[in-house]
Coordinates of C-alpha atoms and ligand atoms in Angstrom, one line a residue:
M222 CA 102.1 110.3 134.8
Y223 CA 98.7 109.4 136.2
K224 CA 97.2 110.1 132.8
F225 CA 99.7 107.8 131.1
Y226 CA 99.0 104.9 133.4
S227 CA 95.3 105.2 133.3
R228 CA 95.3 105.3 129.5
L229 CA 97.4 102.2 129.3
N230 CA 95.3 100.4 131.8
G231 CA 92.2 101.4 129.8
K232 CA 93.8 100.1 126.6
N233 CA 94.7 96.8 128.2
S234 CA 92.3 95.0 130.4
G235 CA 92.9 96.7 133.7
L236 CA 94.3 95.2 136.8
I237 CA 94.4 91.6 137.8
G238 CA 91.4 90.2 139.7
Y239 CA 90.8 86.8 141.0
P240 CA 91.2 83.5 139.0
C241 CA 88.4 82.6 136.6
N242 CA 86.1 79.8 137.6
A243 CA 83.3 80.0 135.0
F244 CA 82.7 76.9 133.0
V245 CA 83.0 77.6 129.3
G246 CA 82.5 74.2 127.6
R247 CA 79.1 75.5 126.6
A248 CA 78.8 79.2 126.5
K249 CA 77.1 80.7 129.5
F250 CA 75.2 83.9 129.1
H251 CA 72.7 86.1 130.9
R252 CA 69.5 86.4 128.9
P253 CA 68.5 90.0 128.8
S254 CA 65.0 90.7 130.2
G255 CA 62.6 93.6 130.5
V256 CA 62.6 96.4 128.0
L257 CA 66.1 95.7 126.8
G258 CA 65.3 92.0 126.8
Q259 CA 63.1 92.8 123.8
K260 CA 66.4 93.4 122.0
S261 CA 66.9 89.7 122.3
A262 CA 64.2 89.3 119.7
L263 CA 66.7 90.9 117.3
K264 CA 66.9 89.5 113.8
Y265 CA 70.4 88.3 114.3
P266 CA 71.7 85.8 115.4
P267 CA 69.6 82.8 116.4
P268 CA 68.1 83.3 119.9
D269 CA 70.0 80.6 121.6
L270 CA 73.8 80.2 121.9
S271 CA 74.9 77.0 120.2
P272 CA 77.6 74.9 121.8
M273 CA 81.2 75.4 121.1
P274 CA 82.2 73.5 118.0
P275 CA 83.6 70.1 118.8
C276 CA 87.3 69.2 119.0
N277 CA 88.5 65.7 119.5
F278 CA 92.0 66.6 120.7
K279 CA 92.7 65.7 124.3
P280 CA 95.1 68.0 126.2
D281 CA 97.5 66.5 128.7
E282 CA 96.7 66.5 132.3
Y283 CA 97.9 69.8 133.9
K284 CA 100.6 69.2 136.5
D285 CA 102.6 72.4 136.6
L286 CA 102.4 75.5 138.8
S287 CA 99.1 76.4 140.5
K288 CA 97.3 79.6 139.4
E289 CA 97.9 81.2 142.8
R290 CA 101.6 80.4 142.6
M291 CA 101.9 81.8 139.1
M292 CA 100.3 85.0 140.2
E293 CA 102.5 85.2 143.2
I294 CA 105.6 84.8 141.0
R295 CA 104.2 87.2 138.5
K296 CA 103.9 89.8 141.2
L297 CA 107.2 89.2 142.9
N298 CA 109.6 88.2 140.2
C299 CA 108.3 89.3 136.9
H300 CA 108.6 92.9 135.7
P301 CA 105.5 94.9 136.7
M302 CA 105.0 95.6 133.0
I303 CA 103.6 92.1 132.5
M304 CA 101.0 92.7 135.2
K305 CA 100.1 95.9 133.4
V306 CA 99.6 94.2 130.0
T307 CA 97.8 91.2 131.4
Y308 CA 94.5 90.7 129.6
Y309 CA 91.2 90.3 131.7
K310 CA 90.2 90.9 135.3
K311 CA 90.0 87.1 135.6
P312 CA 93.1 86.2 133.5
V313 CA 93.3 83.1 131.4
F314 CA 95.9 80.6 132.7
I315 CA 96.9 78.8 129.6
H316 CA 98.1 75.2 129.6
Q317 CA 98.0 73.8 126.1
G318 CA 97.2 74.7 122.5
H319 CA 96.1 72.7 119.4
M320 CA 95.2 74.5 116.2
Q321 CA 92.6 77.1 116.9
W322 CA 92.0 75.9 120.5
L323 CA 93.6 76.7 123.8
W324 CA 93.0 74.9 127.1
D325 CA 93.4 76.5 130.5
V326 CA 94.9 74.8 133.5
D327 CA 91.4 73.7 134.6
G328 CA 90.8 72.0 131.3
R329 CA 88.5 74.7 129.9
R330 CA 88.6 75.1 126.1
Y331 CA 88.8 78.5 124.4
L332 CA 88.4 79.4 120.7
D333 CA 91.5 81.5 120.2
L334 CA 90.7 84.4 117.8
F335 CA 93.8 86.4 118.8
A336 CA 96.5 83.9 118.2
G337 CA 98.9 85.3 120.7
V338 CA 98.6 88.7 119.0
A339 CA 98.2 87.6 115.3
T340 CA 101.2 85.3 115.6
V341 CA 100.1 81.7 115.5
S342 CA 99.5 81.6 111.8
V343 CA 98.8 77.9 110.9
G344 CA 97.5 76.6 114.3
H345 CA 98.8 76.1 117.8
C346 CA 101.4 73.2 117.8
H347 CA 100.5 72.4 114.2
P348 CA 101.6 68.7 113.8
K349 CA 103.6 69.4 110.6
V350 CA 105.4 72.4 112.1
R351 CA 106.0 70.6 115.4
E352 CA 107.5 67.6 113.5
A353 CA 109.9 69.9 111.7
A354 CA 111.0 71.5 114.9
E355 CA 111.5 68.2 116.7
Q356 CA 113.6 66.8 113.8
Q357 CA 115.8 69.8 113.8
L358 CA 116.1 69.8 117.6
R359 CA 117.5 66.3 117.4
K360 CA 120.1 67.4 114.8
L361 CA 121.3 70.9 115.7
W362 CA 119.6 73.5 117.7
H363 CA 122.1 76.3 117.5
T364 CA 124.8 77.4 115.3
T365 CA 125.1 80.8 113.8
N366 CA 125.6 82.4 110.4
I367 CA 129.4 82.5 110.6
Y368 CA 129.0 78.8 109.6
V369 CA 127.2 77.4 106.6
Y370 CA 124.2 75.1 107.4
S371 CA 121.3 73.9 105.3
P372 CA 118.2 75.1 107.2
L373 CA 119.2 78.8 106.9
H374 CA 119.8 78.5 103.1
E375 CA 116.7 76.4 102.5
Y376 CA 114.7 79.0 104.3
C377 CA 116.1 82.1 102.7
E378 CA 115.6 80.6 99.2
K379 CA 112.0 79.5 100.1
L380 CA 111.1 82.9 101.6
A381 CA 112.6 84.8 98.7
A382 CA 110.5 82.7 96.3
H383 CA 107.4 84.3 97.9
F384 CA 108.5 87.8 96.7
P385 CA 108.5 89.4 93.3
E386 CA 111.8 90.7 91.8
P387 CA 113.8 92.6 93.0
L388 CA 112.9 91.7 96.6
K389 CA 115.2 88.7 96.8
V390 CA 117.7 89.3 99.7
V391 CA 116.8 88.1 103.2
Y392 CA 118.3 89.0 106.6
L393 CA 116.9 87.0 109.5
T394 CA 116.2 88.4 113.0
N395 CA 114.4 87.3 116.1
S396 CA 111.5 89.8 116.3
G397 CA 109.6 92.4 114.5
S398 CA 111.2 95.3 116.4
E399 CA 114.6 94.0 115.5
A400 CA 113.6 93.7 111.8
N401 CA 112.3 97.3 111.8
D402 CA 115.5 98.5 113.6
L403 CA 117.5 97.0 110.9
A404 CA 115.2 98.4 108.2
M405 CA 115.7 101.9 109.6
L406 CA 119.4 101.5 109.6
M407 CA 119.5 100.1 106.0
A408 CA 117.2 102.8 104.7
R409 CA 119.5 105.5 106.2
L410 CA 122.7 103.9 105.0
H411 CA 121.3 103.3 101.5
T412 CA 119.8 106.7 101.0
G413 CA 122.3 108.8 102.9
N414 CA 119.2 110.5 104.4
F415 CA 117.9 110.4 107.9
D416 CA 114.3 111.3 108.3
I417 CA 111.6 108.7 108.3
I418 CA 107.8 109.1 108.1
T419 CA 105.1 106.8 109.6
L420 CA 101.4 107.0 110.1
R421 CA 99.8 108.1 113.3
G422 CA 98.4 105.2 115.2
S423 CA 101.0 102.8 113.8
Y424 CA 103.0 100.3 115.9
H425 CA 106.4 99.3 114.6
G426 CA 108.1 98.1 117.7
G427 CA 109.2 98.9 121.2
S428 CA 113.0 99.2 120.9
P429 CA 114.4 102.7 121.5
Q430 CA 114.7 103.1 117.7
T431 CA 111.4 101.7 116.6
M432 CA 109.6 103.6 119.4
G433 CA 110.3 106.6 117.2
L434 CA 108.4 105.0 114.4
T435 CA 105.5 103.9 116.6
S436 CA 103.0 106.7 116.7
N437 CA 100.9 105.8 119.7
S438 CA 101.8 107.7 122.9
A439 CA 100.9 104.7 125.1
Y440 CA 104.0 103.0 123.8
K441 CA 106.4 106.0 124.1
Y442 CA 108.7 107.0 126.9
P443 CA 110.3 110.4 127.7
I444 CA 113.6 109.4 126.2
A445 CA 115.4 110.6 123.1
S446 CA 113.9 107.8 121.0
G447 CA 112.5 109.3 117.9
I448 CA 115.2 111.4 116.4
G449 CA 114.5 111.8 112.7
C450 CA 111.1 110.1 113.0
H451 CA 108.0 112.0 112.0
N452 CA 104.4 111.1 111.5
T453 CA 101.5 112.1 109.3
M454 CA 97.8 111.9 109.8
C455 CA 96.5 108.4 109.6
P456 CA 94.1 108.1 106.6
D457 CA 91.5 106.5 108.8
V458 CA 88.4 106.6 106.7
F459 CA 86.1 105.8 109.7
R460 CA 87.5 108.0 112.6
G461 CA 89.5 110.5 110.6
P462 CA 88.1 113.8 109.3
W463 CA 87.5 112.4 105.8
G464 CA 86.0 109.1 104.7
G465 CA 83.3 107.8 102.5
S466 CA 81.4 104.8 101.3
H467 CA 83.8 103.1 99.0
C468 CA 87.3 104.1 100.1
R469 CA 88.8 100.9 101.4
D470 CA 89.8 97.5 100.1
S471 CA 87.5 95.4 102.2
P472 CA 84.1 93.7 101.7
I473 CA 82.8 96.2 104.3
Q474 CA 82.8 100.0 103.9
T475 CA 82.2 102.6 106.6
S476 CA 78.7 103.9 107.0
R477 CA 79.9 107.4 106.0
E478 CA 78.6 108.7 102.8
C479 CA 80.5 110.4 99.9
D480 CA 79.8 111.5 96.4
C481 CA 83.1 110.3 94.9
S482 CA 82.9 108.8 91.4
T483 CA 84.3 105.3 91.0
G484 CA 88.1 105.4 90.8
H485 CA 88.5 108.7 92.6
C486 CA 88.5 109.1 96.3
Q487 CA 88.3 112.7 97.7
A488 CA 89.3 111.4 101.2
N489 CA 92.5 110.1 99.7
D490 CA 93.3 113.5 98.2
K491 CA 92.8 115.1 101.6
Y492 CA 95.0 112.6 103.5
I493 CA 97.7 112.9 100.8
G494 CA 97.4 116.7 101.3
Q495 CA 98.3 116.1 105.0
L496 CA 101.4 114.1 103.9
K497 CA 102.4 116.9 101.6
E498 CA 102.1 119.3 104.5
V499 CA 104.5 117.1 106.5
F500 CA 106.9 117.3 103.6
A501 CA 106.6 121.0 103.4
T502 CA 107.0 121.6 107.2
S503 CA 108.6 118.8 109.1
V504 CA 111.3 117.1 107.1
P505 CA 114.2 118.1 104.9
S506 CA 113.8 117.9 101.2
R507 CA 115.4 114.5 101.1
I508 CA 114.2 111.7 103.4
A509 CA 115.3 108.1 104.2
A510 CA 112.0 106.2 104.3
F511 CA 108.3 105.8 104.7
F512 CA 107.2 102.9 106.9
G513 CA 103.6 101.7 106.6
E514 CA 101.6 98.6 107.7
P515 CA 99.3 97.5 104.8
I516 CA 96.5 97.4 107.5
Q517 CA 97.3 98.8 110.9
G518 CA 97.5 96.1 113.5
V519 CA 97.8 97.5 117.0
G520 CA 96.1 100.6 115.6
G521 CA 92.9 98.5 115.3
A522 CA 92.8 97.1 111.7
V523 CA 92.7 100.6 110.3
Q524 CA 92.5 100.6 106.5
Y525 CA 93.5 103.5 104.2
P526 CA 91.9 104.7 101.0
K527 CA 92.8 102.3 98.2
D528 CA 95.3 104.6 96.5
Y529 CA 96.9 106.1 99.6
L530 CA 100.0 103.8 99.7
K531 CA 100.5 104.1 96.0
D532 CA 100.4 107.9 96.0
T533 CA 102.6 108.0 99.2
Y534 CA 105.2 105.7 97.7
Q535 CA 105.5 108.0 94.7
L536 CA 105.9 111.1 96.9
V537 CA 108.4 109.4 99.1
R538 CA 110.5 108.2 96.2
E539 CA 110.5 111.7 94.6
R540 CA 112.2 112.8 97.9
G541 CA 114.9 110.1 97.7
G542 CA 113.3 107.8 100.3
I543 CA 112.6 104.1 100.2
C544 CA 109.3 102.5 101.0
I545 CA 109.0 99.9 103.7
A546 CA 106.0 97.6 104.2
D547 CA 105.8 96.4 107.8
E548 CA 104.1 93.0 107.2
V549 CA 104.6 91.8 110.8
Q550 CA 100.8 91.3 111.1
T551 CA 99.6 91.3 107.6
G552 CA 102.0 88.9 106.0
F553 CA 101.8 85.1 105.3
G554 CA 98.3 85.2 103.8
R555 CA 96.5 86.8 106.6
T556 CA 94.7 89.3 104.4
G557 CA 93.3 86.4 102.3
S558 CA 93.4 87.9 98.8
H559 CA 97.2 88.0 98.7
F560 CA 100.2 86.5 100.5
W561 CA 101.5 90.0 101.4
G562 CA 99.4 92.9 102.5
F563 CA 101.3 95.3 100.2
E564 CA 100.0 93.3 97.1
G565 CA 96.5 94.4 98.0
H566 CA 97.6 98.1 97.6
D567 CA 99.2 97.4 94.2
V568 CA 102.6 98.8 95.3
M569 CA 106.1 97.4 95.2
P570 CA 108.0 98.2 98.4
D571 CA 111.8 98.5 98.5
M572 CA 111.9 96.6 101.7
V573 CA 109.5 94.3 103.7
T574 CA 109.7 93.5 107.4
M575 CA 108.0 90.5 109.0
A576 CA 107.8 88.5 112.2
K577 CA 104.9 87.0 114.2
G578 CA 103.2 84.6 111.8
I579 CA 106.5 83.8 110.1
A580 CA 107.2 80.9 112.5
N581 CA 103.8 80.2 114.0
G582 CA 104.9 81.7 117.3
F583 CA 108.5 80.6 117.4
P584 CA 110.7 83.8 117.8
M585 CA 111.7 84.9 114.4
G586 CA 111.7 87.9 112.1
A587 CA 113.1 89.0 108.8
V588 CA 113.9 91.9 106.5
V589 CA 113.6 91.3 102.8
T590 CA 115.0 93.8 100.4
T591 CA 116.7 94.4 97.0
P592 CA 120.4 93.4 96.4
E593 CA 121.2 97.1 95.9
I594 CA 119.9 98.2 99.3
A595 CA 121.4 95.2 101.0
A596 CA 124.8 96.1 99.5
S597 CA 125.0 99.5 101.2
F598 CA 124.4 97.8 104.6
A599 CA 127.2 95.2 103.9
K600 CA 129.8 98.0 103.9
G601 CA 130.0 97.7 107.7
V602 CA 129.6 94.5 109.8
H603 CA 126.4 93.5 111.5
F604 CA 126.0 90.3 113.5
N605 CA 123.1 88.7 115.1
T606 CA 123.7 85.5 117.2
F607 CA 120.3 84.0 116.9
G608 CA 119.1 85.4 113.6
G609 CA 118.9 82.4 111.3
N610 CA 118.8 79.9 114.1
P611 CA 118.5 76.4 112.6
V612 CA 115.3 75.5 114.6
A613 CA 113.7 78.8 113.7
C614 CA 114.6 78.3 110.0
A615 CA 113.2 74.7 110.0
I616 CA 110.0 76.0 111.6
G617 CA 109.8 78.9 109.1
S618 CA 110.2 76.5 106.2
A619 CA 107.5 74.2 107.6
V620 CA 105.2 77.2 108.1
L621 CA 105.6 78.2 104.4
D622 CA 104.9 74.6 103.3
T623 CA 101.9 74.3 105.6
I624 CA 100.3 77.5 104.4
K625 CA 100.4 76.0 100.9
E626 CA 99.4 72.5 101.9
D627 CA 96.6 73.5 104.2
G628 CA 95.2 76.2 101.9
T629 CA 95.6 78.7 104.8
Q630 CA 95.3 81.8 102.6
K631 CA 92.1 80.6 101.1
T632 CA 90.7 79.9 104.6
S633 CA 91.7 83.4 105.6
D634 CA 89.8 84.8 102.6
E635 CA 86.7 82.7 102.9
V636 CA 86.2 82.6 106.7
G637 CA 87.5 86.2 107.0
T638 CA 85.0 87.5 104.4
Y639 CA 82.2 85.6 106.0
L640 CA 83.1 87.0 109.5
L641 CA 83.3 90.6 108.1
T642 CA 80.0 90.3 106.3
E643 CA 78.2 88.9 109.4
L644 CA 79.9 91.4 111.8
A645 CA 78.7 94.2 109.5
K646 CA 75.1 92.9 110.2
L647 CA 75.8 93.3 113.9
R648 CA 77.1 96.8 113.2
D649 CA 73.8 97.7 111.5
N650 CA 72.0 96.3 114.5
Y651 CA 73.8 98.0 117.4
E652 CA 74.4 101.7 118.0
I653 CA 77.7 100.9 119.8
I654 CA 79.3 99.1 116.9
G655 CA 80.7 101.9 114.9
D656 CA 82.7 100.2 112.2
V657 CA 83.7 96.7 111.0
R658 CA 86.7 96.5 108.7
G659 CA 89.7 94.6 107.5
K660 CA 90.5 91.9 105.1
G661 CA 90.8 88.1 105.5
L662 CA 91.5 87.3 109.1
Q663 CA 92.8 90.8 110.0
I664 CA 89.6 92.2 111.4
G665 CA 88.7 95.2 113.5
V666 CA 85.4 96.0 115.2
E667 CA 85.4 99.6 116.4
M668 CA 83.1 100.3 119.3
V669 CA 81.6 103.8 119.9
K670 CA 79.3 105.5 122.4
D671 CA 77.0 106.2 119.5
K672 CA 77.2 106.3 115.7
A673 CA 76.6 110.0 115.4
S674 CA 79.5 111.1 117.7
R675 CA 81.8 108.2 116.9
A676 CA 83.2 108.8 120.4
P677 CA 85.1 105.7 121.5
L678 CA 83.3 103.3 123.8
P679 CA 84.8 103.9 127.3
A680 CA 87.4 101.4 128.6
E681 CA 85.1 100.0 131.3
A682 CA 82.4 99.1 128.7
M683 CA 85.0 97.6 126.3
N684 CA 86.4 95.5 129.2
E685 CA 83.0 94.2 130.2
I686 CA 82.2 93.0 126.6
F687 CA 85.8 91.6 126.3
E688 CA 85.6 89.7 129.6
D689 CA 82.2 88.3 128.9
T690 CA 83.3 87.1 125.4
K691 CA 86.2 85.3 127.1
D692 CA 83.9 83.8 129.8
M693 CA 81.7 82.5 127.0
G694 CA 84.8 80.8 125.5
V695 CA 86.3 83.1 122.9
L696 CA 89.5 85.0 123.1
I697 CA 89.8 88.2 121.0
G698 CA 92.1 91.2 121.2
K699 CA 91.8 94.9 121.7
G700 CA 93.6 97.9 120.1
G701 CA 93.1 101.3 118.6
L702 CA 94.5 104.6 119.9
Y703 CA 91.8 104.7 122.6
G704 CA 91.5 100.9 123.2
Q705 CA 88.2 101.1 121.4
T706 CA 88.6 98.4 118.7
F707 CA 88.2 94.7 119.2
R708 CA 90.7 92.8 117.1
I709 CA 90.1 89.4 115.5
K710 CA 93.2 87.8 114.1
P711 CA 92.9 84.0 114.7
P712 CA 95.1 81.2 113.7
M713 CA 94.3 80.9 110.0
C714 CA 92.8 77.4 110.4
I715 CA 89.5 78.4 111.9
T716 CA 86.3 77.1 110.3
M717 CA 82.9 78.5 109.5
D718 CA 81.5 76.8 112.6
D719 CA 84.0 78.6 114.7
A720 CA 83.1 81.9 113.0
N721 CA 79.4 81.2 113.8
F722 CA 80.2 80.4 117.4
F723 CA 82.1 83.6 117.8
L724 CA 79.4 85.7 116.1
A725 CA 76.8 84.2 118.5
V726 CA 79.0 84.8 121.6
F727 CA 80.0 88.3 120.6
N728 CA 76.3 89.2 119.9
Q729 CA 75.4 87.8 123.3
A730 CA 78.2 89.8 125.0
I731 CA 76.9 93.0 123.5
Q732 CA 73.3 92.1 124.5
N733 CA 74.5 91.3 128.0
Y734 CA 76.3 94.6 128.2
L735 CA 73.2 96.5 127.0
A736 CA 71.0 94.7 129.4
R737 CA 73.2 95.7 132.4
K738 CA 73.6 99.3 131.3
Ligands
PMP2053 N1 105.4 95.8 113.6 C1 104.1 95.5 113.8 C2 103.1 95.9 112.8 C3 103.7 94.9 115.0 O1 102.4 94.6 115.2 C4 104.6 94.6 116.0 C5 104.2 93.9 117.2 N2 103.0 94.1 117.7 C6 106.0 94.9 115.7 C7 106.3 95.5 114.5 C8 107.0 94.5 116.7 O2 107.2 93.1 116.8 P1 107.9 92.4 118.0 O3 106.9 92.5 119.1 O4 108.1 91.0 117.5 O5 109.1 93.2 118.3

């Protein structure tokens, strides 16, 4: 039990300390001195930290609960789980958001590069989305799908238009876990098979059913949750046993070397070999499904060899299973090159699940599948009171419109590629940055003790860099099986100036850590 808690605490930011009082309007930093200080003469980035990019939005005056009162209530009346998952020793007390910015209750501004866990897609309180929500709130804020109302139908048609044939049937839910629960049920009903395969390190939800899909022990409980769920080795080309210098679909490759010829990846063959072993040993000859994130989210932006999903889909289909893309984090243009992450793998799933970015932070999820698979589910009755809520649908529609009008996907591509390229320079500069990976604005920076061992940077060190980055005004996330990967998944409206500010802050946080070491 002790091991379990200490791991989870390491993965998150540890226990709560005292409220933050560092001013962050202009980033504060400790300039390294002495021998390590010479590292500040590094080529990258510029020696001084430039001010946070300007923002002319003025937040309201904060008049709600004091920080002390919130912490008291959090301790007394909120489930202890939320204390456990609270980020930072000195937590951030958030008051208001506007686009890529958050203000805390003391009026300090933060550049939000984690978007409430990859969820605020087009920007906090985006004016167009807010307007759509307000209009719908004035008209009708709840009815349910036993009645017929325009926002649900407008939304389903609009969402389906973002998918190729035959993915044209939508079922709306309230969260990603709920969408994946439903996907599991539909896969089993449609195929008549039971067993489902996922990748180790994946996160697909925390409900008792999806806990079985999730292959990360920190999120598992000793209950009968995963009946029929199996996992295979994650084809992680940085941390896994096999990987090389051109395996992944990213502007940045690992620093591992390989002698693969173009178009053939030996690491892929090896990881597919592992999957074949799972087929041979752990599941019956007929299976229900394979679930895969196009890029692992909670797992730390892990990317697979380019053909891995394609080969997997074929093997799964040969065994009667359907292929499910969990786009909860990668959907809605986040990967930049495509609207859906699966498109980057050149595969066609039988079902796609989504949530998070779908409604810019309003609770909503969806399953999209083929008419044929949907029909097997319709043999029984399934009802969801809030799935298809009119306000959620109005917001979802406005998000789709905004992604188009604001050129969000292009921003993801351009700013994301820039960030990845510059972060790779930091990787080349520092022994403790092992890997930089991802696509668009789904980015992971994996920290290591040293490049040779690839041993994860310990939690205390991760937390120091994490806290310092926040104290200098930038919020990022953490993930990976050992809590060793920083995650950058901002609202997709960030600018090149924001990216440069973050790069300078992150570089400084690393230097500060090295100077203290
Ligand atoms: N799938 C993925 C890939 C996720 O990242 C998450 C949430 N982190 C979920 C499913 C579950 O979504 P929710 O928290 O909305 O239930």
